[in-house]
């Protein structure tokens, strides 16, 4: 009994840590007495431990010890703790409640890009049953798929200019509405070729303004040390959208018909717009720390507590004309770095767009997979891209943060993005008697590693000019859309003529990947340039 009285601490700790019914007899063994003075000082420690663990059970059990030995304040402490824990959970829901506004906007933009590529890849799956229903050959199917890129190319420069004038948020929102409505219109006009082509052109126009809008947001709001990750999060949504589109399109088509995939995916964009309006309302309701969601600011941090004020249409058109006149077009095309970005964008887009459009058909016809199997296998490259992007982005940002020259980092990343798919495509195109799963593995690895471009080419627009980043991306993306028009259709024509996937799909992509690498290493630069000053490249 004396030993028990001398060691009350151990008994109390056992009671606090057991959480069961066994320690109760120990409570009766202890003589009733006043609480030890140091017990009250342990309460803040219990609060910190429970909130750090994130659970409510241990938070109630630990403070219940004083109450078990007869302390009246213990019961009140338990109630206070439960209220604090509940309050903490309420403050943390929704999870993004306490995030800075720039992170919320980047997350919403990434989600828009997810829906963007879902609406882009749904036709690459639906084209197979549509071709069977309407009797299209490969050339006609290629024409239908390439029509998307006509609108995509036409909207790049206007999208960049509009993003600079009105802000990327507004332009992105309008773009989502256009491509979503046009996607839902496709089943209505599918039997009428001009109408089908026009609807895909509208989808391309809506999606074409999105990269410039996103680039405008990133250039204004994200510092250099976080830029690779911001670009990776936003443009990585494209890969995730390809994964979701290729996963969900086949079962939707098989169970509900190919028309339903366009209705459902189009509806997702409208839902996004409604949610984005809610986010916009919350941002405008709190001016403190608000992002520059409107007109461009000449400040260095890109954060201003104001948005675009409402103007008349005549004033807006006049501002747009003045804005286009102020753009130093001549200085852009005197820069070797800009030309390197243009050609690199063209080369990367050739391999990306042709594979995005034709890989499901390649897997179906060449590897003898059914519609669902072909679509599921086509998921692997964009799924691998998500993994590679999560590695490449912090890799590039950490190199820059540690003092490595930004130009050198961009060249390393872009070289990996070009050389890797070129090597694996060459291995896939040569008849080595490989089983289908090895060809799938080669293509998946090469196309996944091409995601290093998000930390290479896609960051250089913001690197060399924050003010004109959206317009520079509009220029390079306009040229980058040409492979979607020419390459996708040419692949179908060569396929009908040669019946060789190596010649029609892989050989042109390998050529552009290798020549793009040479040009990028020779002329690319991330040094900031003042294009507003006339004269040679700075």
XYZ file of C-alpha atoms in Angstrom:
538
model
C 0.000 0.000 0.000
C 2.927 2.309 0.785
C 4.481 1.522 -2.579
C 1.187 2.305 -4.250
C 0.979 5.663 -2.487
C 4.559 6.501 -3.431
C 3.984 5.815 -7.141
C 0.679 7.481 -8.078
C 2.177 8.780 -11.311
C 2.592 5.351 -12.838
C -0.973 4.359 -12.011
C -2.338 7.541 -13.527
C -0.367 7.065 -16.721
C -1.619 3.520 -17.028
C -5.163 4.762 -16.615
C -4.689 7.470 -19.239
C -3.095 5.182 -21.798
C -5.195 2.053 -21.429
C -8.578 3.340 -22.568
C -10.267 0.114 -21.376
C -12.017 -1.089 -18.260
C -9.050 -2.797 -16.509
C -7.530 0.275 -14.750
C -10.695 1.050 -12.775
C -9.771 -1.097 -9.746
C -6.548 0.935 -9.494
C -8.622 4.055 -9.003
C -10.236 2.534 -5.944
C -6.804 1.616 -4.540
C -5.712 5.242 -4.478
C -6.729 7.269 -1.391
C -8.967 10.245 -2.149
C -6.974 13.441 -2.096
C -6.727 16.811 -3.797
C -5.329 16.920 -7.324
C -1.602 17.459 -7.694
C -0.718 21.042 -8.595
C 1.107 20.062 -11.757
C -1.913 18.240 -13.208
C -3.484 21.481 -14.447
C -0.308 22.429 -16.277
C -0.623 19.286 -18.389
C -3.885 20.429 -19.993
C -2.301 22.519 -22.777
C -0.080 19.525 -23.611
C -3.177 17.339 -23.993
C -4.719 19.896 -26.341
C -1.653 19.991 -28.545
C -1.297 16.216 -28.710
C -4.952 15.625 -29.592
C -5.082 18.327 -32.261
C -1.841 17.106 -33.835
C -3.086 13.539 -34.085
C -6.304 14.713 -35.650
C -8.463 12.269 -33.663
C -11.058 12.855 -31.000
C -10.791 9.628 -28.938
C -7.408 10.253 -27.328
C -8.306 13.877 -26.656
C -11.230 12.792 -24.457
C -9.434 9.940 -22.684
C -6.355 11.923 -21.618
C -8.171 14.780 -19.896
C -10.618 12.357 -18.286
C -7.968 11.252 -15.785
C -8.342 14.189 -13.378
C -12.095 13.772 -13.445
C -11.685 10.078 -12.591
C -9.825 10.957 -9.399
C -12.461 13.420 -8.278
C -11.506 16.757 -9.852
C -14.600 18.765 -10.805
C -12.642 20.904 -13.254
C -11.821 17.814 -15.274
C -15.388 17.420 -16.577
C -15.480 21.053 -17.636
C -12.078 20.604 -19.294
C -13.362 17.669 -21.292
C -16.275 19.727 -22.590
C -13.962 22.613 -23.461
C -11.587 20.262 -25.275
C -14.395 18.631 -27.215
C -15.624 22.078 -28.254
C -12.138 23.145 -29.336
C -11.587 19.972 -31.346
C -15.001 20.280 -33.001
C -14.282 23.932 -33.770
C -10.953 23.002 -35.322
C -12.637 20.468 -37.590
C -15.262 23.005 -38.614
C -12.545 25.497 -39.551
C -10.794 22.912 -41.707
C -13.840 22.104 -43.845
C -13.833 22.476 -46.760
C -10.145 21.465 -46.882
C -9.182 24.413 -49.110
C -10.775 26.985 -46.773
C -7.485 28.290 -45.395
C -5.473 28.116 -48.627
C -4.116 31.274 -50.249
C -6.258 32.564 -53.073
C -3.617 31.820 -55.711
C -3.660 28.123 -54.771
C -7.435 27.946 -55.037
C -7.326 29.561 -58.450
C -4.570 27.227 -59.656
C -6.560 24.219 -58.420
C -9.719 25.369 -60.194
C -7.745 26.003 -63.385
C -6.257 22.516 -63.214
C -9.755 21.062 -62.860
C -10.822 22.974 -65.974
C -7.910 21.381 -67.827
C -9.060 17.959 -66.641
C -12.453 18.552 -68.266
C -10.698 20.073 -71.277
C -8.876 16.874 -72.178
C -11.855 14.697 -71.327
C -13.717 16.541 -74.081
C -10.689 16.239 -76.342
C -10.094 12.484 -76.050
C -13.731 11.373 -76.029
C -13.824 11.569 -79.828
C -10.688 9.419 -80.170
C -12.692 6.609 -78.525
C -16.106 7.421 -80.002
C -14.624 7.688 -83.517
C -14.464 3.871 -83.717
C -18.249 3.211 -83.374
C -19.018 6.427 -85.274
C -16.879 5.247 -88.203
C -18.702 1.921 -88.238
C -22.113 3.620 -88.108
C -21.444 6.208 -90.827
C -19.013 4.160 -92.954
C -15.988 6.439 -92.570
C -12.522 5.337 -93.696
C -9.290 6.370 -91.935
C -8.947 9.541 -94.019
C -12.444 10.742 -93.094
C -11.918 9.834 -89.449
C -8.657 11.766 -89.509
C -10.423 14.771 -91.014
C -13.063 14.747 -88.279
C -10.477 14.504 -85.532
C -8.205 17.151 -87.038
C -11.045 19.692 -87.299
C -10.703 20.293 -83.569
C -7.247 21.747 -84.157
C -8.500 24.217 -86.756
C -10.373 26.062 -84.052
C -7.561 25.423 -81.592
C -5.042 27.135 -83.868
C -7.347 30.058 -84.680
C -7.983 30.917 -81.021
C -4.408 30.999 -79.718
C -3.395 34.576 -80.491
C -6.838 36.059 -79.754
C -6.850 34.074 -76.513
C -3.479 35.472 -75.476
C -4.520 39.030 -76.260
C -7.841 38.694 -74.464
C -6.131 37.165 -71.434
C -3.723 40.086 -71.261
C -6.567 42.603 -71.495
C -9.353 41.041 -69.417
C -7.395 38.598 -67.248
C -6.987 34.864 -67.622
C -9.872 34.003 -65.273
C -12.560 35.584 -67.443
C -11.144 34.171 -70.657
C -10.917 30.684 -69.160
C -14.511 30.805 -67.985
C -15.841 31.827 -71.409
C -13.716 29.140 -73.058
C -15.165 26.393 -70.844
C -18.725 27.469 -71.708
C -17.989 27.415 -75.451
C -16.320 24.018 -75.578
C -18.875 22.399 -73.243
C -21.884 23.508 -75.272
C -20.163 22.538 -78.523
C -19.333 19.093 -77.114
C -22.963 18.473 -76.203
C -23.967 19.540 -79.733
C -21.886 16.856 -81.517
C -24.472 14.008 -81.412
C -27.096 16.314 -82.892
C -25.011 17.132 -85.981
C -22.967 13.927 -86.312
C -24.828 12.789 -89.434
C -24.161 16.099 -91.191
C -20.419 16.373 -91.908
C -20.184 20.199 -92.161
C -22.078 20.542 -88.891
C -19.874 17.945 -87.188
C -16.715 19.668 -88.370
C -18.036 23.055 -87.235
C -18.916 21.722 -83.782
C -15.402 20.320 -83.343
C -13.959 23.652 -84.499
C -15.965 25.354 -81.741
C -14.634 22.855 -79.206
C -11.136 23.730 -80.410
C -11.798 27.467 -80.104
C -13.030 27.103 -76.536
C -10.123 24.916 -75.487
C -7.624 26.979 -77.461
C -7.896 30.031 -75.210
C -7.288 27.964 -72.067
C -3.468 27.620 -72.206
C -3.006 31.373 -72.653
C -5.469 32.096 -69.859
C -3.656 29.701 -67.523
C -0.262 31.113 -68.487
C -1.520 34.593 -67.693
C -2.650 33.480 -64.230
C 0.641 31.719 -63.471
C 2.824 34.550 -64.729
C 1.025 37.090 -62.531
C 0.612 35.126 -59.325
C 3.353 32.496 -58.979
C 6.996 33.308 -58.105
C 9.858 31.764 -60.067
C 10.709 29.189 -57.386
C 7.161 27.765 -57.523
C 6.530 28.168 -61.239
C 7.440 24.656 -62.387
C 5.068 23.141 -59.849
C 2.274 25.553 -60.740
C 2.652 24.765 -64.443
C 2.795 21.049 -63.606
C -0.411 21.218 -61.541
C -2.351 23.165 -64.165
C -1.139 21.489 -67.344
C -0.904 18.145 -65.562
C -4.680 18.330 -65.448
C -4.554 17.539 -69.170
C -2.965 14.163 -68.482
C -5.423 13.431 -65.703
C -8.266 14.414 -68.002
C -6.973 12.021 -70.651
C -6.920 9.246 -68.058
C -10.471 9.915 -66.902
C -11.766 10.363 -70.431
C -10.229 7.121 -71.679
C -11.402 5.238 -68.592
C -15.014 6.400 -68.580
C -15.716 6.825 -72.296
C -15.705 3.086 -73.232
C -18.209 1.885 -70.589
C -20.429 4.904 -71.210
C -20.393 4.230 -74.954
C -21.001 0.507 -74.588
C -23.848 0.892 -72.089
C -25.528 4.114 -73.182
C -24.364 4.637 -76.766
C -21.624 6.843 -78.185
C -23.901 9.917 -78.147
C -24.148 9.872 -74.340
C -20.427 10.450 -73.783
C -20.676 13.897 -75.408
C -23.752 14.860 -73.391
C -22.214 13.790 -70.074
C -18.786 15.318 -70.641
C -20.328 18.562 -71.873
C -22.433 18.766 -68.714
C -19.292 18.555 -66.564
C -18.025 21.819 -68.012
C -21.271 23.620 -67.186
C -21.075 22.318 -63.606
C -17.485 23.587 -63.381
C -18.597 27.057 -64.476
C -21.236 27.165 -61.744
C -18.665 26.162 -59.115
C -16.143 28.657 -60.478
C -18.692 31.449 -60.170
C -19.087 30.509 -56.499
C -15.311 30.687 -56.017
C -15.274 34.035 -57.812
C -17.958 35.382 -55.471
C -15.996 34.389 -52.386
C -12.844 35.994 -53.766
C -14.580 39.246 -54.601
C -16.118 39.276 -51.139
C -12.679 39.340 -49.561
C -10.462 41.986 -51.099
C -7.600 41.301 -48.738
C -4.915 39.371 -50.572
C -7.051 39.060 -53.694
C -5.294 37.921 -56.825
C -5.109 40.126 -59.858
C -8.047 38.548 -61.612
C -8.491 41.342 -64.042
C -6.253 43.691 -65.935
C -2.503 43.307 -66.033
C -0.514 44.972 -63.343
C 2.959 46.337 -63.718
C 3.806 45.388 -60.155
C 6.310 42.675 -59.467
C 4.223 40.516 -57.169
C 1.125 40.227 -59.366
C -1.215 40.692 -56.388
C -3.624 43.616 -56.395
C -6.899 44.102 -54.526
C -8.984 44.911 -57.570
C -10.718 43.255 -60.480
C -11.748 44.425 -63.907
C -14.366 47.115 -63.732
C -17.410 46.895 -65.970
C -17.046 48.843 -69.196
C -19.106 49.386 -72.281
C -18.548 47.140 -75.271
C -17.170 50.050 -77.327
C -14.597 50.839 -74.638
C -13.613 47.173 -74.360
C -13.097 46.886 -78.122
C -11.041 50.053 -78.103
C -8.907 48.743 -75.260
C -8.435 45.484 -77.148
C -7.276 47.337 -80.258
C -4.872 49.468 -78.231
C -3.609 46.414 -76.426
C -2.856 44.639 -79.708
C -1.107 47.726 -81.054
C 1.115 47.890 -77.967
C 2.316 44.302 -78.380
C 5.940 44.327 -79.665
C 5.398 41.745 -82.389
C 8.605 42.630 -84.189
C 10.716 42.196 -81.061
C 9.234 38.740 -80.499
C 10.335 37.472 -83.882
C 13.814 38.973 -83.553
C 14.453 36.753 -80.534
C 16.197 33.434 -81.133
C 14.723 32.145 -77.876
C 11.188 32.773 -79.172
C 11.927 30.912 -82.399
C 13.330 28.017 -80.371
C 10.085 27.893 -78.380
C 8.015 28.007 -81.563
C 9.794 25.090 -83.210
C 9.979 23.065 -80.007
C 6.249 23.521 -79.485
C 5.585 22.355 -83.039
C 7.757 19.248 -82.602
C 6.312 18.264 -79.250
C 2.758 18.767 -80.457
C 3.300 16.538 -83.482
C 4.117 13.519 -81.364
C 1.534 14.337 -78.692
C -1.475 15.060 -80.907
C -0.945 12.239 -83.386
C -0.570 9.711 -80.575
C -3.500 11.156 -78.635
C -5.758 10.797 -81.666
C -4.534 7.511 -83.129
C -3.220 5.328 -80.305
C -6.665 3.845 -79.454
C -7.052 2.850 -83.120
C -3.471 1.521 -83.198
C -4.084 -0.642 -80.151
C -7.399 -1.825 -81.575
C -6.259 -2.684 -85.114
C -2.549 -3.467 -84.739
C -2.635 -5.207 -81.352
C -6.133 -6.694 -81.840
C -7.652 -5.230 -78.678
C -11.370 -4.519 -78.332
C -12.742 -1.027 -77.697
C -12.526 -1.201 -73.906
C -9.082 -2.825 -73.877
C -7.717 -0.316 -76.400
C -9.023 2.623 -74.382
C -7.720 1.227 -71.108
C -4.275 0.635 -72.589
C -4.361 4.185 -73.981
C -4.765 5.374 -70.394
C -1.261 4.246 -69.490
C 0.731 7.060 -71.218
C -1.197 9.944 -69.592
C -1.239 8.043 -66.301
C 2.523 7.735 -66.504
C 2.677 11.438 -67.347
C 1.022 12.274 -64.036
C 3.708 10.333 -62.169
C 6.571 11.838 -64.169
C 5.194 15.360 -63.785
C 5.133 14.986 -59.998
C 8.844 14.134 -60.182
C 9.969 16.596 -62.858
C 8.371 19.719 -61.370
C 10.027 19.644 -57.911
C 13.246 18.447 -59.586
C 13.344 21.601 -61.741
C 12.257 23.968 -58.959
C 14.830 22.575 -56.544
C 17.616 22.998 -59.085
C 16.636 26.640 -59.638
C 16.276 27.264 -55.879
C 19.788 25.861 -55.377
C 21.304 28.312 -57.829
C 21.419 26.308 -61.059
C 20.974 28.521 -64.113
C 17.328 28.596 -65.199
C 18.190 28.183 -68.875
C 20.243 25.079 -68.117
C 17.357 23.566 -66.124
C 14.866 24.211 -68.930
C 17.232 22.672 -71.501
C 17.777 19.550 -69.400
C 14.057 19.007 -68.888
C 13.104 19.607 -72.505
C 15.873 17.314 -73.785
C 14.507 14.494 -71.629
C 11.009 15.292 -72.920
C 12.110 14.913 -76.568
C 14.793 12.240 -76.604
C 12.888 9.724 -74.446
C 9.802 9.302 -76.692
C 12.007 9.309 -79.798
C 13.988 6.332 -78.509
C 10.958 4.338 -77.422
C 9.067 5.055 -80.642
C 12.000 3.781 -82.667
C 11.969 0.582 -80.636
C 8.200 0.254 -81.155
C 8.349 0.873 -84.898
C 11.069 -1.688 -85.669
C 9.788 -5.212 -86.195
C 11.587 -7.016 -83.383
C 8.892 -9.611 -82.826
C 7.936 -8.001 -79.528
C 4.742 -9.067 -77.750
C 2.004 -6.422 -77.493
C 2.609 -5.679 -73.812
C 6.238 -4.685 -74.515
C 5.151 -2.277 -77.253
C 2.619 -0.790 -74.838
C 5.352 -0.460 -72.202
C 7.691 1.302 -74.650
C 5.072 3.800 -75.786
C 3.904 4.418 -72.229
C 7.443 5.112 -71.008
C 8.331 7.434 -73.862
C 5.149 9.491 -73.802
C 5.189 9.697 -70.002
C 8.738 11.077 -69.988
C 7.679 13.730 -72.497
C 5.937 15.403 -69.530
C 9.298 16.905 -68.609
C 8.251 19.572 -71.129
C 6.044 21.127 -68.428
C 9.244 22.059 -66.597
C 11.021 22.958 -69.824
C 9.233 24.570 -72.759
C 6.022 25.476 -70.919
C 7.877 27.507 -68.285
C 10.004 29.569 -70.658
C 7.115 31.838 -71.672
C 6.832 33.105 -68.097
C 10.603 33.084 -67.626
C 11.461 35.478 -70.435
C 8.477 37.834 -70.033
C 5.766 37.870 -67.385
C 3.987 40.733 -69.117
C 3.697 39.009 -72.489
C 3.689 35.393 -71.319
C 0.116 34.729 -72.465
C 0.741 36.232 -75.900
C 4.001 34.308 -76.315
C 2.183 31.083 -75.502
C -0.512 32.116 -77.971
C 2.154 32.429 -80.680
C 3.878 29.126 -79.941
C 0.598 27.301 -79.377
C -0.753 28.539 -82.705
C 2.182 26.914 -84.463
C 1.877 23.969 -82.080
C -1.701 23.410 -83.229
C -0.616 22.921 -86.839
C 0.444 19.288 -86.205
C -3.060 18.679 -84.934
C -4.441 19.902 -88.245
C -1.822 18.466 -90.579
C -0.342 15.608 -88.581
C -3.572 13.929 -87.472
C -5.087 14.066 -90.966
C -1.782 13.104 -92.632
C -1.493 10.069 -90.371
C -4.868 8.813 -91.572
C -3.949 9.438 -95.216
C -0.586 7.643 -94.887
C -2.291 4.801 -93.076
C -4.701 4.288 -95.981
C -1.826 4.535 -98.462
C 0.917 2.487 -96.779
C -0.943 0.398 -94.176
C 2.125 0.902 -91.997
C 1.889 2.361 -88.530
C 5.663 2.811 -88.415
C 5.663 5.112 -91.448
C 2.408 6.933 -90.766
C 2.582 7.447 -86.981
C 6.041 6.861 -85.508
C 8.606 7.967 -88.120
C 7.422 11.611 -88.416
C 7.241 11.961 -84.632
C 10.798 10.646 -84.174
C 12.085 13.101 -86.789
C 10.524 16.116 -85.087
C 11.566 15.026 -81.602
C 15.230 14.800 -82.610
C 15.362 18.012 -84.647
C 13.466 19.827 -81.899
C 16.101 18.736 -79.388
C 18.901 20.142 -81.550
C 17.196 23.516 -82.003
C 16.287 23.763 -78.312
C 19.820 23.078 -77.095
C 21.248 25.590 -79.560
C 18.933 28.578 -79.119
C 16.633 28.243 -76.092
C 16.984 30.747 -73.262
C 15.129 31.674 -70.079
C 16.807 35.042 -69.575
C 14.201 37.781 -69.007
C 13.851 39.990 -72.075
C 12.438 43.476 -72.340
C 10.460 43.198 -75.560
C 9.051 46.689 -75.167
C 12.437 48.105 -76.205
C 13.064 47.981 -79.920
C 16.354 46.571 -81.095
C 18.195 43.271 -81.084
C 17.648 40.499 -78.597
C 18.704 41.405 -75.067
